[in-house]
mmCIF file of C-alpha atoms and ligand atoms in Angstrom:
data_model
loop_
_atom_site.group_PDB
_atom_site.id
_atom_site.type_symbol
_atom_site.label_atom_id
_atom_site.label_comp_id
_atom_site.label_asym_id
_atom_site.label_seq_id
_atom_site.Cartn_x
_atom_site.Cartn_y
_atom_site.Cartn_z
ATOM 1 C CA UNK A 17 -17.896 3.668 -16.649
ATOM 2 C CA UNK A 18 -17.729 2.878 -13.318
ATOM 3 C CA UNK A 19 -16.097 5.464 -10.796
ATOM 4 C CA UNK A 20 -14.056 4.833 -7.879
ATOM 5 C CA UNK A 21 -16.808 5.402 -4.871
ATOM 6 C CA UNK A 22 -15.925 8.070 -2.041
ATOM 7 C CA UNK A 23 -16.898 6.564 1.364
ATOM 8 C CA UNK A 24 -17.891 9.095 4.204
ATOM 9 C CA UNK A 25 -16.000 7.291 7.130
ATOM 10 C CA UNK A 26 -17.653 9.069 9.944
ATOM 11 C CA UNK A 27 -20.718 6.961 9.339
ATOM 12 C CA UNK A 28 -18.851 4.132 10.760
ATOM 13 C CA UNK A 29 -19.733 5.740 13.960
ATOM 14 C CA UNK A 30 -23.320 6.292 13.446
ATOM 15 C CA UNK A 31 -24.206 2.776 11.397
ATOM 16 C CA UNK A 32 -21.382 0.233 11.437
ATOM 17 C CA UNK A 33 -23.211 -2.172 9.382
ATOM 18 C CA UNK A 34 -24.251 -0.110 6.874
ATOM 19 C CA UNK A 35 -20.577 1.572 6.375
ATOM 20 C CA UNK A 36 -19.320 -1.783 6.772
ATOM 21 C CA UNK A 37 -21.422 -2.928 3.642
ATOM 22 C CA UNK A 38 -20.241 -0.051 1.745
ATOM 23 C CA UNK A 39 -16.806 -0.884 2.123
ATOM 24 C CA UNK A 40 -17.547 -4.423 1.464
ATOM 25 C CA UNK A 41 -19.471 -3.474 -2.154
ATOM 26 C CA UNK A 42 -16.381 -1.451 -3.150
ATOM 27 C CA UNK A 43 -13.682 -3.960 -2.207
ATOM 28 C CA UNK A 44 -15.542 -6.440 -4.307
ATOM 29 C CA UNK A 45 -15.997 -4.375 -7.195
ATOM 30 C CA UNK A 46 -13.320 -2.135 -7.654
ATOM 31 C CA UNK A 47 -10.836 -2.922 -4.729
ATOM 32 C CA UNK A 48 -10.067 1.038 -4.991
ATOM 33 C CA UNK A 49 -12.265 3.431 -2.022
ATOM 34 C CA UNK A 50 -11.620 6.824 -1.420
ATOM 35 C CA UNK A 51 -12.043 7.386 2.444
ATOM 36 C CA UNK A 52 -13.183 11.164 3.588
ATOM 37 C CA UNK A 53 -13.435 12.131 7.754
ATOM 38 C CA UNK A 54 -10.597 9.224 7.906
ATOM 39 C CA UNK A 55 -9.201 10.544 10.888
ATOM 40 C CA UNK A 56 -5.885 11.351 10.420
ATOM 41 C CA UNK A 57 -5.519 14.690 10.447
ATOM 42 C CA UNK A 58 -4.498 17.195 6.962
ATOM 43 C CA UNK A 59 -1.845 19.024 9.459
ATOM 44 C CA UNK A 60 0.237 15.138 10.121
ATOM 45 C CA UNK A 61 -0.043 14.212 6.664
ATOM 46 C CA UNK A 62 1.353 17.653 5.710
ATOM 47 C CA UNK A 63 3.743 17.252 7.783
ATOM 48 C CA UNK A 64 4.726 14.047 6.847
ATOM 49 C CA UNK A 65 4.682 15.385 3.316
ATOM 50 C CA UNK A 66 7.445 17.949 4.360
ATOM 51 C CA UNK A 67 9.662 14.351 5.355
ATOM 52 C CA UNK A 68 9.870 14.473 1.095
ATOM 53 C CA UNK A 69 13.024 17.274 1.339
ATOM 54 C CA UNK A 70 14.834 14.431 1.957
ATOM 55 C CA UNK A 71 15.006 13.408 -1.362
ATOM 56 C CA UNK A 72 16.807 16.685 -2.149
ATOM 57 C CA UNK A 73 19.766 15.277 -0.668
ATOM 58 C CA UNK A 74 22.596 14.283 -2.735
ATOM 59 C CA UNK A 75 22.568 11.033 -4.782
ATOM 60 C CA UNK A 76 25.423 9.991 -2.239
ATOM 61 C CA UNK A 77 24.304 11.005 1.096
ATOM 62 C CA UNK A 78 20.600 8.758 0.193
ATOM 63 C CA UNK A 79 22.587 5.661 -1.206
ATOM 64 C CA UNK A 80 24.289 5.279 2.214
ATOM 65 C CA UNK A 81 21.076 3.907 3.530
ATOM 66 C CA UNK A 82 19.837 1.426 1.264
ATOM 67 C CA UNK A 83 17.034 -0.436 1.000
ATOM 68 C CA UNK A 84 17.607 -3.736 3.121
ATOM 69 C CA UNK A 85 15.999 -7.395 2.750
ATOM 70 C CA UNK A 86 13.631 -6.271 5.535
ATOM 71 C CA UNK A 87 12.080 -4.130 3.052
ATOM 72 C CA UNK A 88 13.179 -0.758 4.932
ATOM 73 C CA UNK A 89 15.794 2.399 3.823
ATOM 74 C CA UNK A 90 16.236 4.398 0.344
ATOM 75 C CA UNK A 91 15.692 3.000 -3.302
ATOM 76 C CA UNK A 92 16.724 4.693 -5.885
ATOM 77 C CA UNK A 93 15.604 5.605 -9.534
ATOM 78 C CA UNK A 94 14.936 2.477 -11.987
ATOM 79 C CA UNK A 95 16.293 0.213 -8.650
ATOM 80 C CA UNK A 96 12.452 -1.010 -8.136
ATOM 81 C CA UNK A 97 10.914 -2.755 -11.452
ATOM 82 C CA UNK A 98 6.878 -3.199 -10.144
ATOM 83 C CA UNK A 99 6.164 -5.387 -13.420
ATOM 84 C CA UNK A 100 9.011 -7.559 -14.229
ATOM 85 C CA UNK A 101 7.339 -9.377 -16.867
ATOM 86 C CA UNK A 102 6.161 -6.339 -18.993
ATOM 87 C CA UNK A 103 9.153 -3.835 -17.602
ATOM 88 C CA UNK A 104 12.774 -3.478 -19.113
ATOM 89 C CA UNK A 105 13.892 -0.750 -16.955
ATOM 90 C CA UNK A 106 13.019 -0.109 -13.371
ATOM 91 C CA UNK A 107 10.306 2.525 -11.954
ATOM 92 C CA UNK A 108 11.160 6.454 -12.467
ATOM 93 C CA UNK A 109 10.485 7.073 -8.509
ATOM 94 C CA UNK A 110 12.836 6.974 -5.671
ATOM 95 C CA UNK A 111 11.436 6.542 -2.248
ATOM 96 C CA UNK A 112 12.110 5.683 1.213
ATOM 97 C CA UNK A 113 10.629 3.206 3.165
ATOM 98 C CA UNK A 114 10.083 3.457 7.026
ATOM 99 C CA UNK A 115 9.708 -0.399 8.103
ATOM 100 C CA UNK A 116 8.089 -0.710 11.486
ATOM 101 C CA UNK A 117 9.733 1.572 13.993
ATOM 102 C CA UNK A 118 10.858 1.175 17.457
ATOM 103 C CA UNK A 119 12.554 3.236 20.337
ATOM 104 C CA UNK A 120 12.881 5.849 16.708
ATOM 105 C CA UNK A 121 15.160 3.235 14.715
ATOM 106 C CA UNK A 122 13.346 0.928 12.215
ATOM 107 C CA UNK A 123 13.943 -2.609 13.801
ATOM 108 C CA UNK A 124 16.718 -3.681 11.632
ATOM 109 C CA UNK A 125 18.280 -0.106 9.725
ATOM 110 C CA UNK A 126 19.712 2.912 11.049
ATOM 111 C CA UNK A 127 17.635 5.986 10.259
ATOM 112 C CA UNK A 128 19.660 8.799 7.951
ATOM 113 C CA UNK A 129 20.896 11.902 10.040
ATOM 114 C CA UNK A 130 18.365 13.819 7.852
ATOM 115 C CA UNK A 131 15.263 11.857 9.860
ATOM 116 C CA UNK A 132 16.850 12.419 13.693
ATOM 117 C CA UNK A 133 14.611 14.342 15.524
ATOM 118 C CA UNK A 134 11.503 13.611 13.509
ATOM 119 C CA UNK A 135 11.037 9.705 14.092
ATOM 120 C CA UNK A 136 8.826 10.371 16.961
ATOM 121 C CA UNK A 137 6.467 12.511 14.926
ATOM 122 C CA UNK A 138 7.166 9.347 12.093
ATOM 123 C CA UNK A 139 5.959 6.471 14.781
ATOM 124 C CA UNK A 140 3.400 8.372 15.725
ATOM 125 C CA UNK A 141 1.887 9.006 11.952
ATOM 126 C CA UNK A 142 2.393 5.501 11.358
ATOM 127 C CA UNK A 143 0.441 4.338 14.283
ATOM 128 C CA UNK A 144 -2.095 6.470 13.350
ATOM 129 C CA UNK A 145 -1.903 4.886 9.672
ATOM 130 C CA UNK A 146 -2.223 1.591 11.692
ATOM 131 C CA UNK A 147 -5.336 2.094 13.782
ATOM 132 C CA UNK A 148 -7.267 3.441 10.524
ATOM 133 C CA UNK A 149 -6.309 0.023 8.709
ATOM 134 C CA UNK A 150 -7.578 -1.868 12.001
ATOM 135 C CA UNK A 151 -10.964 -0.047 12.006
ATOM 136 C CA UNK A 152 -11.214 -0.712 8.150
ATOM 137 C CA UNK A 153 -10.171 -4.187 9.014
ATOM 138 C CA UNK A 154 -13.172 -4.318 11.283
ATOM 139 C CA UNK A 155 -15.717 -3.155 9.001
ATOM 140 C CA UNK A 156 -14.601 -6.370 6.426
ATOM 141 C CA UNK A 157 -15.073 -8.431 9.896
ATOM 142 C CA UNK A 158 -18.619 -6.505 10.503
ATOM 143 C CA UNK A 159 -19.611 -6.613 6.876
ATOM 144 C CA UNK A 160 -18.550 -10.770 6.667
ATOM 145 C CA UNK A 161 -20.238 -11.652 9.549
ATOM 146 C CA UNK A 162 -17.424 -13.684 11.039
ATOM 147 C CA UNK A 163 -19.012 -15.883 14.000
ATOM 148 C CA UNK A 164 -18.186 -14.863 17.347
ATOM 149 C CA UNK A 165 -16.347 -18.237 18.487
ATOM 150 C CA UNK A 166 -14.049 -17.495 15.197
ATOM 151 C CA UNK A 167 -12.688 -13.834 16.475
ATOM 152 C CA UNK A 168 -15.859 -12.180 15.080
ATOM 153 C CA UNK A 169 -14.888 -8.603 14.625
ATOM 154 C CA UNK A 170 -11.589 -8.884 15.741
ATOM 155 C CA UNK A 171 -10.737 -11.789 13.593
ATOM 156 C CA UNK A 172 -8.257 -9.335 11.439
ATOM 157 C CA UNK A 173 -6.704 -7.541 14.586
ATOM 158 C CA UNK A 174 -5.774 -10.862 15.852
ATOM 159 C CA UNK A 175 -3.242 -11.379 12.751
ATOM 160 C CA UNK A 176 -1.913 -7.430 12.851
ATOM 161 C CA UNK A 177 -0.679 -6.920 16.385
ATOM 162 C CA UNK A 178 1.220 -3.823 15.755
ATOM 163 C CA UNK A 179 4.107 -5.046 18.232
ATOM 164 C CA UNK A 180 4.791 -8.153 16.283
ATOM 165 C CA UNK A 181 6.607 -8.857 13.299
ATOM 166 C CA UNK A 182 5.474 -7.747 9.674
ATOM 167 C CA UNK A 183 5.942 -6.124 6.722
ATOM 168 C CA UNK A 184 4.142 -2.840 7.823
ATOM 169 C CA UNK A 185 5.683 -0.331 6.092
ATOM 170 C CA UNK A 186 5.433 3.707 5.611
ATOM 171 C CA UNK A 187 6.793 4.708 2.151
ATOM 172 C CA UNK A 188 7.601 8.520 1.061
ATOM 173 C CA UNK A 189 7.739 8.526 -2.741
ATOM 174 C CA UNK A 190 9.046 11.260 -5.152
ATOM 175 C CA UNK A 191 8.603 10.582 -8.970
ATOM 176 C CA UNK A 192 10.938 13.386 -10.259
ATOM 177 C CA UNK A 193 10.347 15.303 -13.327
ATOM 178 C CA UNK A 194 11.592 13.460 -16.525
ATOM 179 C CA UNK A 195 14.090 15.649 -18.429
ATOM 180 C CA UNK A 196 14.910 13.338 -21.409
ATOM 181 C CA UNK A 197 12.791 12.626 -24.351
ATOM 182 C CA UNK A 198 10.111 10.012 -22.619
ATOM 183 C CA UNK A 199 11.714 6.571 -23.379
ATOM 184 C CA UNK A 200 8.567 4.567 -24.463
ATOM 185 C CA UNK A 201 9.839 1.862 -21.415
ATOM 186 C CA UNK A 202 9.377 4.648 -18.867
ATOM 187 C CA UNK A 203 6.695 4.425 -16.333
ATOM 188 C CA UNK A 204 6.677 6.236 -12.496
ATOM 189 C CA UNK A 205 5.746 3.191 -11.364
ATOM 190 C CA UNK A 206 4.929 -0.101 -12.845
ATOM 191 C CA UNK A 207 1.763 -2.074 -12.935
ATOM 192 C CA UNK A 208 1.210 -4.168 -10.097
ATOM 193 C CA UNK A 209 -0.786 -5.108 -6.728
ATOM 194 C CA UNK A 210 0.019 -4.491 -3.284
ATOM 195 C CA UNK A 211 1.825 -7.499 -1.326
ATOM 196 C CA UNK A 212 0.036 -6.482 2.112
ATOM 197 C CA UNK A 213 -3.825 -6.678 3.491
ATOM 198 C CA UNK A 214 -4.390 -3.058 2.733
ATOM 199 C CA UNK A 215 -2.621 0.198 1.775
ATOM 200 C CA UNK A 216 -3.677 4.111 2.578
ATOM 201 C CA UNK A 217 -2.357 6.255 -0.277
ATOM 202 C CA UNK A 218 -2.042 10.037 0.432
ATOM 203 C CA UNK A 219 -1.425 11.938 -3.045
ATOM 204 C CA UNK A 220 -0.807 15.398 -3.403
ATOM 205 C CA UNK A 221 -1.451 17.842 -5.838
ATOM 206 C CA UNK A 222 -0.191 15.640 -8.914
ATOM 207 C CA UNK A 223 -2.571 12.898 -10.628
ATOM 208 C CA UNK A 224 -1.198 10.323 -12.798
ATOM 209 C CA UNK A 225 -2.433 6.993 -10.540
ATOM 210 C CA UNK A 226 -4.546 4.456 -12.811
ATOM 211 C CA UNK A 227 -6.210 1.380 -11.565
ATOM 212 C CA UNK A 228 -7.220 -1.792 -13.811
ATOM 213 C CA UNK A 229 -11.039 -2.328 -13.172
ATOM 214 C CA UNK A 230 -10.895 -5.722 -12.113
ATOM 215 C CA UNK A 231 -13.900 -6.845 -14.350
ATOM 216 C CA UNK A 232 -13.452 -5.459 -17.791
ATOM 217 C CA UNK A 233 -9.622 -4.525 -17.619
ATOM 218 C CA UNK A 234 -10.118 -1.091 -18.455
ATOM 219 C CA UNK A 235 -7.578 1.331 -16.716
ATOM 220 C CA UNK A 236 -9.142 4.541 -15.106
ATOM 221 C CA UNK A 237 -7.839 7.268 -13.527
ATOM 222 C CA UNK A 238 -7.664 7.982 -9.543
ATOM 223 C CA UNK A 239 -7.249 11.762 -9.350
ATOM 224 C CA UNK A 240 -6.375 13.453 -5.831
ATOM 225 C CA UNK A 241 -9.380 14.406 -4.076
ATOM 226 C CA UNK A 242 -8.831 16.987 -1.564
ATOM 227 C CA UNK A 243 -9.354 15.821 2.185
ATOM 228 C CA UNK A 244 -9.490 11.902 0.886
ATOM 229 C CA UNK A 245 -6.919 9.624 1.122
ATOM 230 C CA UNK A 246 -7.021 6.339 -1.121
ATOM 231 C CA UNK A 247 -7.758 2.539 0.169
ATOM 232 C CA UNK A 248 -6.879 -0.194 -1.215
ATOM 233 C CA UNK A 249 -6.951 -4.198 -1.067
ATOM 234 C CA UNK A 250 -3.738 -5.300 -0.929
ATOM 235 C CA UNK A 251 -2.766 -9.468 -2.068
ATOM 236 C CA UNK A 252 -3.492 -11.240 1.083
ATOM 237 C CA UNK A 253 -7.446 -9.338 1.606
ATOM 238 C CA UNK A 254 -7.480 -11.099 -1.657
ATOM 239 C CA UNK A 255 -6.321 -14.463 -0.462
ATOM 240 C CA UNK A 256 -8.399 -14.629 2.969
ATOM 241 C CA UNK A 257 -11.993 -13.330 1.061
ATOM 242 C CA UNK A 258 -10.853 -16.519 -2.146
ATOM 243 C CA UNK A 259 -10.961 -13.600 -4.170
ATOM 244 C CA UNK A 260 -14.149 -11.967 -3.183
ATOM 245 C CA UNK A 261 -12.102 -8.939 -2.370
ATOM 246 C CA UNK A 262 -10.058 -7.464 -5.532
ATOM 247 C CA UNK A 263 -6.162 -6.760 -5.089
ATOM 248 C CA UNK A 264 -6.591 -4.531 -8.178
ATOM 249 C CA UNK A 265 -3.411 -3.643 -10.611
ATOM 250 C CA UNK A 266 -2.729 -0.366 -10.375
ATOM 251 C CA UNK A 267 0.576 2.032 -11.912
ATOM 252 C CA UNK A 268 1.480 5.435 -11.828
ATOM 253 C CA UNK A 269 1.932 6.771 -15.696
ATOM 254 C CA UNK A 270 3.209 10.213 -17.232
ATOM 255 C CA UNK A 271 0.620 12.630 -18.298
ATOM 256 C CA UNK A 272 1.245 15.588 -20.743
ATOM 257 C CA UNK A 273 0.558 17.869 -18.302
ATOM 258 C CA UNK A 274 2.479 16.578 -15.279
ATOM 259 C CA UNK A 275 5.452 14.620 -16.509
ATOM 260 C CA UNK A 276 7.820 18.120 -16.287
ATOM 261 C CA UNK A 277 6.553 18.257 -12.781
ATOM 262 C CA UNK A 278 7.418 16.545 -9.314
ATOM 263 C CA UNK A 279 5.185 14.214 -8.108
ATOM 264 C CA UNK A 280 5.504 13.002 -4.155
ATOM 265 C CA UNK A 281 2.993 10.568 -2.380
ATOM 266 C CA UNK A 282 3.051 8.315 0.936
ATOM 267 C CA UNK A 283 1.710 5.014 1.157
ATOM 268 C CA UNK A 284 1.292 3.093 4.336
ATOM 269 C CA UNK A 285 1.362 -0.292 3.332
ATOM 270 C CA UNK A 286 -0.571 -2.073 6.393
ATOM 271 C CA UNK A 287 0.549 -5.960 6.333
ATOM 272 C CA UNK A 288 -0.306 -8.975 8.617
ATOM 273 C CA UNK A 289 1.770 -10.501 11.145
ATOM 274 C CA UNK A 290 4.538 -12.631 9.497
ATOM 275 C CA UNK A 291 3.049 -15.890 10.946
ATOM 276 C CA UNK A 292 -0.679 -15.056 10.116
ATOM 277 C CA UNK A 293 -1.679 -17.764 7.838
ATOM 278 C CA UNK A 294 -3.366 -17.493 4.763
ATOM 279 C CA UNK A 295 -6.260 -19.905 5.453
ATOM 280 C CA UNK A 296 -9.567 -18.313 4.420
ATOM 281 C CA UNK A 297 -11.569 -16.122 6.441
ATOM 282 C CA UNK A 298 -15.005 -18.294 8.485
ATOM 283 C CA UNK A 299 -17.656 -16.301 6.709
ATOM 284 C CA UNK A 300 -21.336 -17.389 5.023
ATOM 285 C CA UNK A 301 -19.773 -15.336 2.108
ATOM 286 C CA UNK A 302 -17.218 -17.313 0.982
ATOM 287 C CA UNK A 303 -18.953 -20.465 1.537
ATOM 288 C CA UNK A 304 -19.589 -21.261 -2.355
ATOM 289 C CA UNK A 305 -16.267 -19.752 -3.237
ATOM 290 C CA UNK A 306 -13.075 -21.705 -4.120
ATOM 291 C CA UNK A 307 -9.860 -20.607 -2.803
ATOM 292 C CA UNK A 308 -7.846 -19.042 -5.998
ATOM 293 C CA UNK A 309 -4.626 -20.043 -7.387
ATOM 294 C CA UNK A 310 -2.313 -17.476 -5.296
ATOM 295 C CA UNK A 311 0.667 -17.349 -8.441
ATOM 296 C CA UNK A 312 -2.222 -16.189 -10.486
ATOM 297 C CA UNK A 313 -0.693 -12.994 -12.335
ATOM 298 C CA UNK A 314 2.124 -13.073 -9.744
ATOM 299 C CA UNK A 315 5.712 -13.564 -10.711
ATOM 300 C CA UNK A 316 7.212 -15.353 -7.506
ATOM 301 C CA UNK A 317 10.913 -14.641 -7.983
ATOM 302 C CA UNK A 318 12.334 -17.524 -5.645
ATOM 303 C CA UNK A 319 11.173 -20.605 -7.837
ATOM 304 C CA UNK A 320 7.489 -19.608 -9.228
ATOM 305 C CA UNK A 321 5.791 -22.440 -7.603
ATOM 306 C CA UNK A 322 6.074 -22.909 -4.200
ATOM 307 C CA UNK A 323 3.205 -21.555 -2.764
ATOM 308 C CA UNK A 324 3.412 -19.201 -0.007
ATOM 309 C CA UNK A 325 2.034 -20.652 3.316
ATOM 310 C CA UNK A 326 1.908 -16.981 5.623
ATOM 311 C CA UNK A 327 2.008 -13.374 5.097
ATOM 312 C CA UNK A 328 5.718 -12.860 5.542
ATOM 313 C CA UNK A 329 6.663 -15.719 3.253
ATOM 314 C CA UNK A 330 4.344 -14.212 0.238
ATOM 315 C CA UNK A 331 6.197 -11.253 1.222
ATOM 316 C CA UNK A 332 9.420 -12.446 0.686
ATOM 317 C CA UNK A 333 8.304 -13.862 -2.764
ATOM 318 C CA UNK A 334 6.934 -10.472 -3.754
ATOM 319 C CA UNK A 335 9.890 -8.655 -3.032
ATOM 320 C CA UNK A 336 12.654 -10.990 -4.355
ATOM 321 C CA UNK A 337 10.823 -10.645 -7.779
ATOM 322 C CA UNK A 338 10.739 -6.411 -7.834
ATOM 323 C CA UNK A 339 14.006 -5.215 -6.295
ATOM 324 C CA UNK A 340 17.219 -5.157 -7.630
ATOM 325 C CA UNK A 341 19.989 -4.930 -4.558
HETATM 326 O O1 AKG B 12 2.233 7.013 -5.429
HETATM 327 C C1 AKG B 12 1.664 6.305 -5.941
HETATM 328 O O2 AKG B 12 0.257 7.147 -6.112
HETATM 329 C C2 AKG B 12 1.466 5.004 -5.973
HETATM 330 C C3 AKG B 12 2.194 3.840 -5.359
HETATM 331 C C4 AKG B 12 2.068 2.883 -5.191
HETATM 332 O O3 AKG B 12 1.274 1.997 -5.821
HETATM 333 C C5 AKG B 12 2.902 2.309 -4.308
HETATM 334 O O4 AKG B 12 3.853 2.546 -3.968
HETATM 335 O O5 AKG B 12 2.414 0.762 -4.173
HETATM 336 FE FE1 FE2 B 13 0.785 0.140 -5.035
#
């Protein structure tokens, strides 16, 4: 059975081309890879996980900051349905989404008092995640040999400028234990692909994440591996690469040994700027591929047929179909 590869990112500083090729290969076959020596200090990750104490607040207090149309805020249990075509009830999870923060505040939303005094750290953490994504995206540009006159190794960075408006989101997640008899309908997170360019996933202690192998459609588990973050390709990279890179489906299931336990995770969703187009990457590796059908496997909530032409439009269509406001 295929395994999710572990890539040592310190190798990128020694042999950029070799390491980039390894990342390219993992992205073409599985769409997921573990990254070790990724450069985000473990202390920062542990400190970020401490923010999950927010979930201990009363439901009332949490609901004062509900998720808004920009995708920032608190998402309660059953509110998000990641697989609307197969799920009847929403996911058994709660999360808090931090939109891109500026001056300590998400652009269009007030942070709950709980995060007061913590926002400086959260912004720094978010920036470190963004920087890591830029380095990984640079690896794609190197592996795809994007011509210099088209942007070369900065092709992706030109579309992901931190200061510009985008769907970049840092999310803390809590999957509470299930106390009732598990309903067949209940799932911690329904099967889905992510909406941006890349996702960094920080797992902790409790497994349950599964990914669907693109070729065989077989589900395999993506266990917690110490000192590694998990990277997955999201929709934009699949579009830009004409399907060469796989935006692989994943879900979080209840396991017999973990369903009575709290599960926590952190995801950083790296998005292109809202105005970034979805035209293919200029690369000789894509010459013989045809652009993929963007609606394939994705239910766009607005009218189901309209094609998104920018990263921002794509995000909007996907959000409309997964959230119940
Ligand atoms: O919690 C996890 O391990 C996965 C979360 C996830 O896939 C998501 O929020 O998009
Ligand atoms: Fe996801």
